[in-house]
Coordinates of C-alpha atoms in Angstrom, one line a residue:
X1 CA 0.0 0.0 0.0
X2 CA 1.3 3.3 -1.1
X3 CA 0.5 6.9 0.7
X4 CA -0.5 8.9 -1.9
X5 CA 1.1 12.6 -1.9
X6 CA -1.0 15.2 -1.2
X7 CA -2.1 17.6 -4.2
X8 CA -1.2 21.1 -2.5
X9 CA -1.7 23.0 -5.3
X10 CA -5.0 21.7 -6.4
X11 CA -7.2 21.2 -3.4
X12 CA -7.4 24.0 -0.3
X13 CA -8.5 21.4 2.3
X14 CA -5.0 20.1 1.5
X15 CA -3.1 23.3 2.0
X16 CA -0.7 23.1 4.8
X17 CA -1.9 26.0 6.6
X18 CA -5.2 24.4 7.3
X19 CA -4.1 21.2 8.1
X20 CA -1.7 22.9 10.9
X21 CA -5.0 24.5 12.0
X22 CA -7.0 21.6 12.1
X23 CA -4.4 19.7 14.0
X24 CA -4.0 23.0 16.8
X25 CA -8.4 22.6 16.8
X26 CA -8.3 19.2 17.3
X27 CA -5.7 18.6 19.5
X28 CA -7.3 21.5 22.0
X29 CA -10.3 19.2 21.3
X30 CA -8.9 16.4 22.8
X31 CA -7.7 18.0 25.8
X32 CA -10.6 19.2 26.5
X33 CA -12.2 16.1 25.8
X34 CA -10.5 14.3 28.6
X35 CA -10.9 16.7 31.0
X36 CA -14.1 16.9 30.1
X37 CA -14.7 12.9 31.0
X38 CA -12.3 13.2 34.1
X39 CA -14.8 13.2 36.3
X40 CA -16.6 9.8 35.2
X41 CA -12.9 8.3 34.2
X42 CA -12.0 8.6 38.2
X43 CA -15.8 7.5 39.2
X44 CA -15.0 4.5 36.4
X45 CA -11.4 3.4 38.7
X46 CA -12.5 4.0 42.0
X47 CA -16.0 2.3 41.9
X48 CA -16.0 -0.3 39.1
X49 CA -12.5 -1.8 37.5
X50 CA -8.9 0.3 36.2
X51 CA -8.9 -1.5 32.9
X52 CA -12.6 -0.2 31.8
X53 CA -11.6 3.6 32.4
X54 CA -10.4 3.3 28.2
X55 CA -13.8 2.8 27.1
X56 CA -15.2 5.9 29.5
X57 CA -13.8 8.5 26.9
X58 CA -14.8 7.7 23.7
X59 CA -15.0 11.1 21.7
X60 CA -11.7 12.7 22.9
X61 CA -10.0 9.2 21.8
X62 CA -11.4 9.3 18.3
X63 CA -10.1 13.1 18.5
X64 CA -6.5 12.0 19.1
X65 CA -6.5 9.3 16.6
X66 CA -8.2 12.3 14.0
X67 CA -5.5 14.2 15.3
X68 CA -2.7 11.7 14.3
X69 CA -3.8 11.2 10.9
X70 CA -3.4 15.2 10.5
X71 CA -0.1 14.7 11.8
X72 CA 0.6 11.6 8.9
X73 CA -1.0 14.2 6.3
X74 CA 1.6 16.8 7.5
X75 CA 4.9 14.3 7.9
X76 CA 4.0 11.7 5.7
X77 CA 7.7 10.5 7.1
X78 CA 7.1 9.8 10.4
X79 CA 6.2 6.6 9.6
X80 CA 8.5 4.5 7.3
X81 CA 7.2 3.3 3.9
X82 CA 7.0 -0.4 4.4
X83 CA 4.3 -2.9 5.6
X84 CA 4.7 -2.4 9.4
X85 CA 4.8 1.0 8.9
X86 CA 1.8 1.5 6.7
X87 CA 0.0 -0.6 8.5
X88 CA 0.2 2.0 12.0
X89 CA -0.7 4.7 9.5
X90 CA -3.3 2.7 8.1
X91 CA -5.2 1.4 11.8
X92 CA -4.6 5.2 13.2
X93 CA -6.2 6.2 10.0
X94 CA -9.3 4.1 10.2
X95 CA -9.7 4.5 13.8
X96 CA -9.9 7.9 13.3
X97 CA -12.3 8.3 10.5
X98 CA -14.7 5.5 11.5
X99 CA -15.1 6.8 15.1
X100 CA -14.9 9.9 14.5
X101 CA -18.0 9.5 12.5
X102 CA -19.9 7.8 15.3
X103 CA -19.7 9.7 17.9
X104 CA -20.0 12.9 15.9
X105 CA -23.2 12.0 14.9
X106 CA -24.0 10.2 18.5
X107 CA -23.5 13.0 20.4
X108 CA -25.4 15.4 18.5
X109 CA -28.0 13.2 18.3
X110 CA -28.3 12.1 22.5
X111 CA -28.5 16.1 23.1
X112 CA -31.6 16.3 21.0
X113 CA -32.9 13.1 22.2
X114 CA -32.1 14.9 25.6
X115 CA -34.0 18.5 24.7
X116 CA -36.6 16.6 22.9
X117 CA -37.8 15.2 26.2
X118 CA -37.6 18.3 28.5
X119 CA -33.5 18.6 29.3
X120 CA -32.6 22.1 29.4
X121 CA -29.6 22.9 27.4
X122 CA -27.3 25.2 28.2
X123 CA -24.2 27.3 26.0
X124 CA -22.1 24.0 26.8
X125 CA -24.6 22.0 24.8
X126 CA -24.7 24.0 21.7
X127 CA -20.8 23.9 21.5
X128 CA -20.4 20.2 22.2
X129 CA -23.2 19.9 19.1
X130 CA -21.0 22.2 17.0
X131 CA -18.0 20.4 17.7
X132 CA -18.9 17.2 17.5
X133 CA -20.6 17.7 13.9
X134 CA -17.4 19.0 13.3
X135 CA -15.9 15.9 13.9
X136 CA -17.8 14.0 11.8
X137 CA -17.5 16.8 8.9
X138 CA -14.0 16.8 9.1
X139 CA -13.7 12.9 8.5
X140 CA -15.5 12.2 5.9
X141 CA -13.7 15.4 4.2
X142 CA -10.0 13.8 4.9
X143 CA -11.2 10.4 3.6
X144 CA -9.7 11.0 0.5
X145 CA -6.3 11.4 1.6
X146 CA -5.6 8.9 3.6
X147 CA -4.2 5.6 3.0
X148 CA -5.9 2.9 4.4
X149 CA -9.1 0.7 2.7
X150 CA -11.9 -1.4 3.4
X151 CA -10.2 -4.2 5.7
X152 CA -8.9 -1.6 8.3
X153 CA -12.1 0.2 8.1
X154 CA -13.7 -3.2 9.4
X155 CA -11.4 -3.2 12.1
X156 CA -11.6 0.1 13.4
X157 CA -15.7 -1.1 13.1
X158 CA -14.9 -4.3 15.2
X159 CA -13.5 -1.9 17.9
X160 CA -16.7 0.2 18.1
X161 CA -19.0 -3.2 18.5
X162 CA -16.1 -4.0 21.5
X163 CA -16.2 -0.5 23.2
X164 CA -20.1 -0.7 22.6
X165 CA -20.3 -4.1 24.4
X166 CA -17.7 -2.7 27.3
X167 CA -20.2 0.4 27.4
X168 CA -23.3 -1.7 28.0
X169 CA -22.4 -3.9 30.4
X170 CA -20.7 -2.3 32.5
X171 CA -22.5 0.9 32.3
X172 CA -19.4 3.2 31.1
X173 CA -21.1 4.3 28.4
X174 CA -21.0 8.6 28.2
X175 CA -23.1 9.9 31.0
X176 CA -26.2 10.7 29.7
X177 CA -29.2 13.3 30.7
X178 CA -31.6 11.9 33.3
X179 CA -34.6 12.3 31.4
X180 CA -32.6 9.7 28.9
X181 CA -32.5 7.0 31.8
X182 CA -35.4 5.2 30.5
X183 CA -34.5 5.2 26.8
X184 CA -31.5 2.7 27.5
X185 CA -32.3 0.0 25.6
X186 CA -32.9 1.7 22.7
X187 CA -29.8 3.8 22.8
X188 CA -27.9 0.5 23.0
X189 CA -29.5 -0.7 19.9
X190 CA -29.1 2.7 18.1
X191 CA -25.6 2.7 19.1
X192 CA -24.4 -0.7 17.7
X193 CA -26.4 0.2 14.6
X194 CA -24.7 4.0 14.2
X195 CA -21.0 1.8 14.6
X196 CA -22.3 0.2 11.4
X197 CA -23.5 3.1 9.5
X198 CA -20.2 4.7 10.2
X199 CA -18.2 2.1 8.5
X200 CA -21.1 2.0 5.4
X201 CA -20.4 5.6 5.5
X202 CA -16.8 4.9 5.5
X203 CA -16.4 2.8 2.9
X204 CA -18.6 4.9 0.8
X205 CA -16.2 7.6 0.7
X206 CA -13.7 5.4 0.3
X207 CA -15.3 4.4 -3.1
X208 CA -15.2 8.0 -4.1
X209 CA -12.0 8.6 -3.8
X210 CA -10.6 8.8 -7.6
X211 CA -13.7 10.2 -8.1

């Protein structure tokens, strides 16, 4: 498998500049993000087991694997150019379009489900929904430069259905709003289905690439 070199010249999502800005964005993201799910990570070790706390923050983890693939896309060279090497690019890749996609789209959707039934939201919400969407934007735009296919999209899909299981039983799912508590079932289901979608959506783009 061969990276393919970035058209600079042709394409403006491509242009160094906003790639460097998109990595600053996304890495503040994902600071953010953890600190963000520090509160449940230490609720997840202290009452229920250490080795569960890496399913507790799912968003800021797609985030820093986002992140490194903007990193690839600016120093294609960090990784060598055999199969080993590829092959990190190519999971990290995946990882990051695939999940990136999911929990986009599933965390804008659980804060409408939320304000649908009578949670209140507040500035906080709003910019979680924007940034989140942003995620999920941003992915399916970058598609087209990356170097991995189908295969590692699956596997970045057979993570998701993993963390999914981890989430639902045992309960380290994303905290959700109360009036949401009741809906549980459902939001497993819709879940597992939106990892799915993300790798149809995936390979989709994947398709359009020579396009």
């Amino acid at each position: 498998m061969k990276a393919a070199a970035l058209p600079w010249h042709r394409d403006w999502l491509a242009n160094r500049t906003i790639i460097w800005l998109l990595f600053i964005v996304n890495t503040l993201g994902t600071v953010y993000g953890y600190i963000w799910y520090g509160s449940q990570m230490e609720y997840t070790v202290e009452r229920q087991s250490a080795w569960q706390v890496i399913f507790v923050p799912d968003s800021p983890t797609a985030s820093l694997f986002f992140t490194l693939s903007l990193l690839f896309l600016l120093f294609p060279r960090l990784v060598k150019p055999n199969l080993i090497g590829i092959g990190i690019r190519s999971i990290i890749e995946a990882l990051g379009v695939v999940t990136s996609i999911k929990y986009g789209i599933w965390a804008v959707t659980m804060i409408m489900a939320g304000a649908a039934q009578g949670d209140h939201l507040q500035w906080e919400h709003y910019m979680l929904m924007v940034s989140h969407l942003g995620m999920a934007v941003e992915a399916v735009l970058f598609v087209r430069y990356m170097v991995f296919g189908r295969f590692m999209a699956f596997l970045a899909l057979c993570w998701l259905l993993v963390n999914d299981t981890i989430d639902y039983t045992y309960f380290v799912f994303p905290w959700l709003p109360d009036v949401l508590e009741n809906d549980l079932s459902a939001i497993q289901s819709f879940t597992m289905g939106l990892s799915v979608l993300s790798l149809l959506l995936t390979w989709l783009f994947i398709s359009l690439r020579k396009v």
